Coordinates of C-alpha atoms and ligand atoms in Angstrom, one line a residue:
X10 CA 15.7 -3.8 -26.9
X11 CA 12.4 -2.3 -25.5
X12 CA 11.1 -2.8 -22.2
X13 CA 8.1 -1.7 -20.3
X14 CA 8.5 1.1 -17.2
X15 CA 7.2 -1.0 -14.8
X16 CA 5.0 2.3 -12.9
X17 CA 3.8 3.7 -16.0
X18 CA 4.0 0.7 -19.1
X19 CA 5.8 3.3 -21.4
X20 CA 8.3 1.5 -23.8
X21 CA 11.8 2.3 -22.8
X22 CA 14.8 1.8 -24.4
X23 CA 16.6 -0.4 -22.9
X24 CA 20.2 1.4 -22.9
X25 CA 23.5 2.0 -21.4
X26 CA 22.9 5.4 -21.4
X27 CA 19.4 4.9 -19.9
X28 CA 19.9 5.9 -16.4
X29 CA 16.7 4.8 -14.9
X30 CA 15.9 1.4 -17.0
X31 CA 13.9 -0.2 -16.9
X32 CA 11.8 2.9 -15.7
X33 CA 11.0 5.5 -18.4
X34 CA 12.5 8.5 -16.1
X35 CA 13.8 9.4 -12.2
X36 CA 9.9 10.4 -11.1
X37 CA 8.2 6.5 -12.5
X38 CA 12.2 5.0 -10.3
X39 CA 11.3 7.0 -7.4
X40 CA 7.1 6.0 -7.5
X41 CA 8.5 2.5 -8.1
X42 CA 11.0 2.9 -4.6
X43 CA 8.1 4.4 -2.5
X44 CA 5.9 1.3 -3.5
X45 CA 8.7 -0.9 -2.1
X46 CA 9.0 1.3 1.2
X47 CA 5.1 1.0 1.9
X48 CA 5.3 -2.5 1.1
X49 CA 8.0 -3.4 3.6
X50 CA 6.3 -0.9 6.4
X51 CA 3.4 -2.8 5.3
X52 CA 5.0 -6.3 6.6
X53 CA 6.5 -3.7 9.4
X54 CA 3.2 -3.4 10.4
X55 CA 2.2 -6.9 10.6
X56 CA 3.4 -7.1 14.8
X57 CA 0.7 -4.0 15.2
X58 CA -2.2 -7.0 14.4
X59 CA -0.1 -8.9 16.9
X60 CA -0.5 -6.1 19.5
X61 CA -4.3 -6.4 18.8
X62 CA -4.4 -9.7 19.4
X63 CA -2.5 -8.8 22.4
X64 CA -5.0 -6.5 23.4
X65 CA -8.0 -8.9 22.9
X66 CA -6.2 -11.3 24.9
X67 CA -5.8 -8.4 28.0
X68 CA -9.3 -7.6 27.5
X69 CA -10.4 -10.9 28.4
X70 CA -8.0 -11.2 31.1
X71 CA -9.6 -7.9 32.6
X72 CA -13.0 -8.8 32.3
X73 CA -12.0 -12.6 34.3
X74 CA -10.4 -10.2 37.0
X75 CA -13.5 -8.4 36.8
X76 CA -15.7 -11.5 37.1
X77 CA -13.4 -12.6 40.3
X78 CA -13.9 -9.1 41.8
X79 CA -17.8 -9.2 41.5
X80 CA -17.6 -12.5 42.9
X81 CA -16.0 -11.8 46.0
X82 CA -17.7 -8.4 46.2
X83 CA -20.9 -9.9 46.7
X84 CA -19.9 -13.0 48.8
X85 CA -18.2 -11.1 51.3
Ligands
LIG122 ZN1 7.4 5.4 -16.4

């Protein structure tokens, strides 16, 4: 049975004694593994767009104080 390395589309035989089925070699496993890992610190990084959001949120809460401030700064 043949399959495709799924990081480089090379045919691979598809064997007990192939180690890193269905990847062709170690190097196509380990590009396949780091894809993963940027992938999940990818969703990791989804609270950082939160934390913008965040920061929006403060922005417009400082520029109401600010408002407030001017207002009593030139009534008093
Ligand atoms: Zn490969």
């Amino acid at each position: 049975m043949k399959v495709k390395c799924p990081t480089c589309q090379t045919d691979v035989n598809w064997e007990e004694k192939s180690e890193f089925r269905p990847f062709c070699c170690k190097r196509c496993q380990m590009i396949d593994l780091g894809d993963w890992a940027t992938e999940s610190n990818a969703i990791a990084g989804k609270p950082a767009t939160n934390t913008n959001d965040a920061i929006a949120v403060d922005v417009e809460e400082i520029e109401a104080l600010l408002a407030k401030q001017s207002d009593s700064f030139f009534t008093h």
